[in-house]
PDB file of C-alpha atoms in Angstrom:
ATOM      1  CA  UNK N  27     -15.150 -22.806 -11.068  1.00 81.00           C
ATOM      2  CA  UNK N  28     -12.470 -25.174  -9.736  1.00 93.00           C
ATOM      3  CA  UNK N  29     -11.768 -24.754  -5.277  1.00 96.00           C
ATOM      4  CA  UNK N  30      -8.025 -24.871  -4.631  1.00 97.00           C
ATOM      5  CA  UNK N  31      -6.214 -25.586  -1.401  1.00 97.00           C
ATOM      6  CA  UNK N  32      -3.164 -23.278  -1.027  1.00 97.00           C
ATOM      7  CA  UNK N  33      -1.056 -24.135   1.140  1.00 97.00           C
ATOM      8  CA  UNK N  34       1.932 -21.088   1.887  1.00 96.00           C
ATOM      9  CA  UNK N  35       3.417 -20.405   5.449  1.00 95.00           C
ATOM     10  CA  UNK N  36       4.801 -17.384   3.977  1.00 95.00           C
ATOM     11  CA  UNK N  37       2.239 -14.485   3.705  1.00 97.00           C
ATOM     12  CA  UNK N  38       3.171 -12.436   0.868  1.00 95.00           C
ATOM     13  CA  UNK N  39       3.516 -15.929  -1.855  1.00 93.00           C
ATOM     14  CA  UNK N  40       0.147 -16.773  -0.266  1.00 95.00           C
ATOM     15  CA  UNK N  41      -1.400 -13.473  -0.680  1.00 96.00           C
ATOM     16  CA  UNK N  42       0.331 -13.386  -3.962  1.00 94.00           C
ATOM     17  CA  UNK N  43      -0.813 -16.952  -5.512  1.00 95.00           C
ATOM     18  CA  UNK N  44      -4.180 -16.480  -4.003  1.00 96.00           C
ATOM     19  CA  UNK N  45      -5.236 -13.410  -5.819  1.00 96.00           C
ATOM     20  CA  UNK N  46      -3.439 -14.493  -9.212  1.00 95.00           C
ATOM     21  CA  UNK N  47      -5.556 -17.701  -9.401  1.00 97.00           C
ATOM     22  CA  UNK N  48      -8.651 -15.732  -7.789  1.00 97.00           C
ATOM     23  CA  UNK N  49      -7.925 -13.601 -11.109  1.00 96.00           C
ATOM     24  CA  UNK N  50      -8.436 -16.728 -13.271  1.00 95.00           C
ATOM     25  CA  UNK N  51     -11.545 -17.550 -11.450  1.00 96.00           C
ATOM     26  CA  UNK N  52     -10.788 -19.970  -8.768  1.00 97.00           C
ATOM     27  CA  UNK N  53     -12.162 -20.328  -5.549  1.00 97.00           C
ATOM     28  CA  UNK N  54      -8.681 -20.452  -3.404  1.00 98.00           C
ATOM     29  CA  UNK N  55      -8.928 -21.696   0.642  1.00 97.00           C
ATOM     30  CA  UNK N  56      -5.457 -21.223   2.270  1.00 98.00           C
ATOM     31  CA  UNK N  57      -3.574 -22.491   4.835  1.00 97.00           C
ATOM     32  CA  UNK N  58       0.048 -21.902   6.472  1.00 97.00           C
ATOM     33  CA  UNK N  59       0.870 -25.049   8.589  1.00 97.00           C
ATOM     34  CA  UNK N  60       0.352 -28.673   7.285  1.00 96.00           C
ATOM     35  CA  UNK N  61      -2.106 -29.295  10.531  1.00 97.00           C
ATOM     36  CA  UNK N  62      -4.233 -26.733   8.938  1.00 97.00           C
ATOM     37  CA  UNK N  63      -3.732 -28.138   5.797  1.00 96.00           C
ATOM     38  CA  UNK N  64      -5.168 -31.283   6.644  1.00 96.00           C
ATOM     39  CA  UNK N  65      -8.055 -29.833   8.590  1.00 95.00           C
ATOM     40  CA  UNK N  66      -9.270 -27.430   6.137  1.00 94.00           C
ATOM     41  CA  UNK N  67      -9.065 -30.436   3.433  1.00 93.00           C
ATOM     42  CA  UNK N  68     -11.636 -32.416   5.660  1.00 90.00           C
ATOM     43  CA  UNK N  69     -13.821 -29.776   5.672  1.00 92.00           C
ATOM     44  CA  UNK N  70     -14.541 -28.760   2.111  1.00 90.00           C
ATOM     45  CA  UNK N  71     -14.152 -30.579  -1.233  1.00 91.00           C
ATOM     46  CA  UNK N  72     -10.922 -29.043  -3.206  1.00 95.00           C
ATOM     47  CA  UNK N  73     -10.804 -29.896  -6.486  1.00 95.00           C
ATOM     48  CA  UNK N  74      -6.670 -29.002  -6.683  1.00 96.00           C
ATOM     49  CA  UNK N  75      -4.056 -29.019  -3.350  1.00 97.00           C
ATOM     50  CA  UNK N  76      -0.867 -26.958  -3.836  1.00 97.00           C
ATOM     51  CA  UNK N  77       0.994 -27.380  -0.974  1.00 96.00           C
ATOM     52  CA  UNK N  78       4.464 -26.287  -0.078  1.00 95.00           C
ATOM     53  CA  UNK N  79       7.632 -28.482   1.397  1.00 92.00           C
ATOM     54  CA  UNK N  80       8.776 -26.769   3.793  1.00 90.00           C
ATOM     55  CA  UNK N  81       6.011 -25.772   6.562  1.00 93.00           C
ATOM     56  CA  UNK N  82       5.798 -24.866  10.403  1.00 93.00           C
ATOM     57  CA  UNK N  83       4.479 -26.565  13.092  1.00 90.00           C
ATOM     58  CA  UNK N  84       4.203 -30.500  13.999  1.00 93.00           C
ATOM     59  CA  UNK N  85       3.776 -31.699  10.070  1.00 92.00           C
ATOM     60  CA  UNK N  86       6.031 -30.305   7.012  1.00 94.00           C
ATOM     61  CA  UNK N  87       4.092 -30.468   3.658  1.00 94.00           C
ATOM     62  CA  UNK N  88       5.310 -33.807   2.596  1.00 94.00           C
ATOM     63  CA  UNK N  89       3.548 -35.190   6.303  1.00 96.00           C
ATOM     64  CA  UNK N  90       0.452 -33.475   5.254  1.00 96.00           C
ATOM     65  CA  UNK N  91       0.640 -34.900   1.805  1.00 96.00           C
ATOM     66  CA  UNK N  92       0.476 -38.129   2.908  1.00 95.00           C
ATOM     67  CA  UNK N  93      -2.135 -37.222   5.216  1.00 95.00           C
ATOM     68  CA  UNK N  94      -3.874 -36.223   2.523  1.00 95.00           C
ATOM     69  CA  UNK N  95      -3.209 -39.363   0.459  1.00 94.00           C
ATOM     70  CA  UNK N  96      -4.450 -41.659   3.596  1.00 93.00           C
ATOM     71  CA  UNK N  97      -7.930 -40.078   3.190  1.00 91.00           C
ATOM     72  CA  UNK N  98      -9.934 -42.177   0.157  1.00 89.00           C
ATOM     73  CA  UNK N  99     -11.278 -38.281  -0.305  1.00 88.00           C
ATOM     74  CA  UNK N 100      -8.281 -37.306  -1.961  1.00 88.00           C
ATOM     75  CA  UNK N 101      -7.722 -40.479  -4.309  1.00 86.00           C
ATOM     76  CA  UNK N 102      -8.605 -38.076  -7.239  1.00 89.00           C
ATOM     77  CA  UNK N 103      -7.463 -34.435  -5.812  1.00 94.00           C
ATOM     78  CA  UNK N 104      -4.267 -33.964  -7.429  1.00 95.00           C
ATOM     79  CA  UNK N 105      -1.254 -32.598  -4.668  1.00 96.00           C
ATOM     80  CA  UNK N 106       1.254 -30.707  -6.206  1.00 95.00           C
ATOM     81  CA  UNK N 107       4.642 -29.379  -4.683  1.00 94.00           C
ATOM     82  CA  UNK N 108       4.661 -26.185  -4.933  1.00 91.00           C
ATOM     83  CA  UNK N 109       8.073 -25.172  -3.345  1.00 84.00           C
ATOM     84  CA  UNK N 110      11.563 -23.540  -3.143  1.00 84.00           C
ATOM     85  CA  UNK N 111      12.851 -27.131  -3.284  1.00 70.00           C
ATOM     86  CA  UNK N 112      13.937 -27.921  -6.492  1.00 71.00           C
ATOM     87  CA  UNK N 113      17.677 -29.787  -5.977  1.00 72.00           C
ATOM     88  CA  UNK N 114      18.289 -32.913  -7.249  1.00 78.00           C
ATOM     89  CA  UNK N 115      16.206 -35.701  -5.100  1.00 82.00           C
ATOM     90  CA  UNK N 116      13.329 -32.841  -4.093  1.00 84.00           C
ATOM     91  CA  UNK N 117      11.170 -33.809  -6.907  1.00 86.00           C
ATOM     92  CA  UNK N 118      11.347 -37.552  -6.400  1.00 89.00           C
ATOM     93  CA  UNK N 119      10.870 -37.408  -2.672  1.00 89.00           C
ATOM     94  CA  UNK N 120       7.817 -35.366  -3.328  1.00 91.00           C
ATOM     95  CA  UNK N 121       6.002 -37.880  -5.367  1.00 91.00           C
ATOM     96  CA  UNK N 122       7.315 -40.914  -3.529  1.00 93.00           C
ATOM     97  CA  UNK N 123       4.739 -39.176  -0.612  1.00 92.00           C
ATOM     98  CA  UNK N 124       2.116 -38.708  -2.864  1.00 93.00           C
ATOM     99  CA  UNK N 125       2.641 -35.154  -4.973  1.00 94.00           C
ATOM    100  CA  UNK N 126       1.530 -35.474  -8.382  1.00 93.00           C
ATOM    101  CA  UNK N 127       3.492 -32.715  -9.504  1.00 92.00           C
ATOM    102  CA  UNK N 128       6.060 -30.597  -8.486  1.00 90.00           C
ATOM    103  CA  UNK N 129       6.793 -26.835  -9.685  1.00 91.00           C
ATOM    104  CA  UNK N 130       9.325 -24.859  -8.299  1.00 87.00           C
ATOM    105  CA  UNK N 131       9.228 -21.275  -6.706  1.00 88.00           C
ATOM    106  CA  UNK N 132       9.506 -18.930  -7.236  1.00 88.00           C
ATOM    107  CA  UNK N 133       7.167 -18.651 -10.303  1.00 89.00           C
ATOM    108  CA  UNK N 134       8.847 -17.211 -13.305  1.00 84.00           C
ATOM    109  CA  UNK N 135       5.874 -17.294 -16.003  1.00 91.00           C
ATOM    110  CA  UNK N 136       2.456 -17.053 -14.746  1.00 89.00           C
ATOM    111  CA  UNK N 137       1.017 -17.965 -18.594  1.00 91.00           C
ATOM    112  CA  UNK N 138       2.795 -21.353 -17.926  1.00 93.00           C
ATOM    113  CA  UNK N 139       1.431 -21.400 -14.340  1.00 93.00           C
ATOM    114  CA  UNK N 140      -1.874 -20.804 -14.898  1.00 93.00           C
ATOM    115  CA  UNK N 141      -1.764 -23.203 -17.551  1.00 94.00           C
ATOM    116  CA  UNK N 142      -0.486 -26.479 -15.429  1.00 93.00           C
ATOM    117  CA  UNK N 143      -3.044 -25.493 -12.826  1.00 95.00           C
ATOM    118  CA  UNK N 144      -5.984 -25.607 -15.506  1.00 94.00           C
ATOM    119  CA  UNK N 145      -4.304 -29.121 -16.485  1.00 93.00           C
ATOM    120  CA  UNK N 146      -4.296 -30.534 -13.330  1.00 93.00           C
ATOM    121  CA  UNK N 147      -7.864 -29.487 -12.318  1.00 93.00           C
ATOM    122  CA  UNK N 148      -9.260 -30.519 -15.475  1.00 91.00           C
ATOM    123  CA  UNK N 149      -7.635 -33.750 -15.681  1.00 85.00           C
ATOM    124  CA  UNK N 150      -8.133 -34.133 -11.804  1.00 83.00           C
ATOM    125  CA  UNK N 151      -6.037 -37.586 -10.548  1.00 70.00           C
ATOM    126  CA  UNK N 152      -6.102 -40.700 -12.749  1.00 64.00           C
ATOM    127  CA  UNK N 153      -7.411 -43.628 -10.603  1.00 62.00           C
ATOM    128  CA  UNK N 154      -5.440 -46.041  -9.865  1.00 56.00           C
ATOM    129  CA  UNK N 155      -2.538 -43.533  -9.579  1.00 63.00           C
ATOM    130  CA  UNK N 156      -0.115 -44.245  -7.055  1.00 58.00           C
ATOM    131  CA  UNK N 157      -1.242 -43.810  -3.385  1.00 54.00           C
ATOM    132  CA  UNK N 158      -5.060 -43.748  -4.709  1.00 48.00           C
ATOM    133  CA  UNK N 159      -7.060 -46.320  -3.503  1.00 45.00           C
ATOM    134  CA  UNK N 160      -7.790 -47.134  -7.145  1.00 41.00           C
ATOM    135  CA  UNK N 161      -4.965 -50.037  -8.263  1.00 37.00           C
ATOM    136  CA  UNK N 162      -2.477 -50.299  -5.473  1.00 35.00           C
TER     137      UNK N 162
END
């Protein structure tokens, strides 16, 4: 099954997220800072990153995102937004870093969750999609 990269400074979502997609069948690596975002991306393959905005430390999640994106490792690992931040501009800031998708907490229907996660690790990142190393 698919590895995903959570990454949740706030312990109960984390805990939460994790063992709802452990419950599909997904191997789920976590992290609460973006620094340990981007270090626990170098060390394993992830097949999905679902990284939150709005993170402690020296790098928010749209810093690690890009990060992410400046690796040629992750020109086919979609990065999705998972966050609180859903106001006008939130979305389109996300993606302009990188995110290939943005959902917004809190999660109101897992079904639908569940579902866009399958989607995006099935799918994976299209090359040549923006910030990829594949057409830009």
């Amino acid at each position: 099954m698919a590895k995903i990269l959570l990454v949740e400074d706030e312990p109960d979502n984390r805990d939460l997220i994790r063992m709802f997609l452990e419950s599909d069948g997904y191997t789920v690596a976590t992290a609460a800072t973006g620094e340990d975002a981007v270090k626990e991306a170098g060390e394993a393959a992830f097949d999905l990153v679902l990284m939150d905005l709005s993170l402690p430390g020296e790098f928010d999640g749209i810093e690690a995102t890009r990060r992410l994106r400046a690796d040629a490792r992750f020109d086919r690992v979609p990065v999705v937004a998972l966050t609180a931040h859903a106001m006008r501009g939130d979305r389109e800031r996300a993606l302009a870093a990188g995110c290939d998708e943005h959902i917004a907490k809190p999660i109101v229907d897992l079904r639908e969750f569940a579902a866009e996660v399958a989607r995006l690790v099935a799918r994976g990142r299209p090359a040549g999609a923006p910030g990829s190393g594949g057409g830009n």
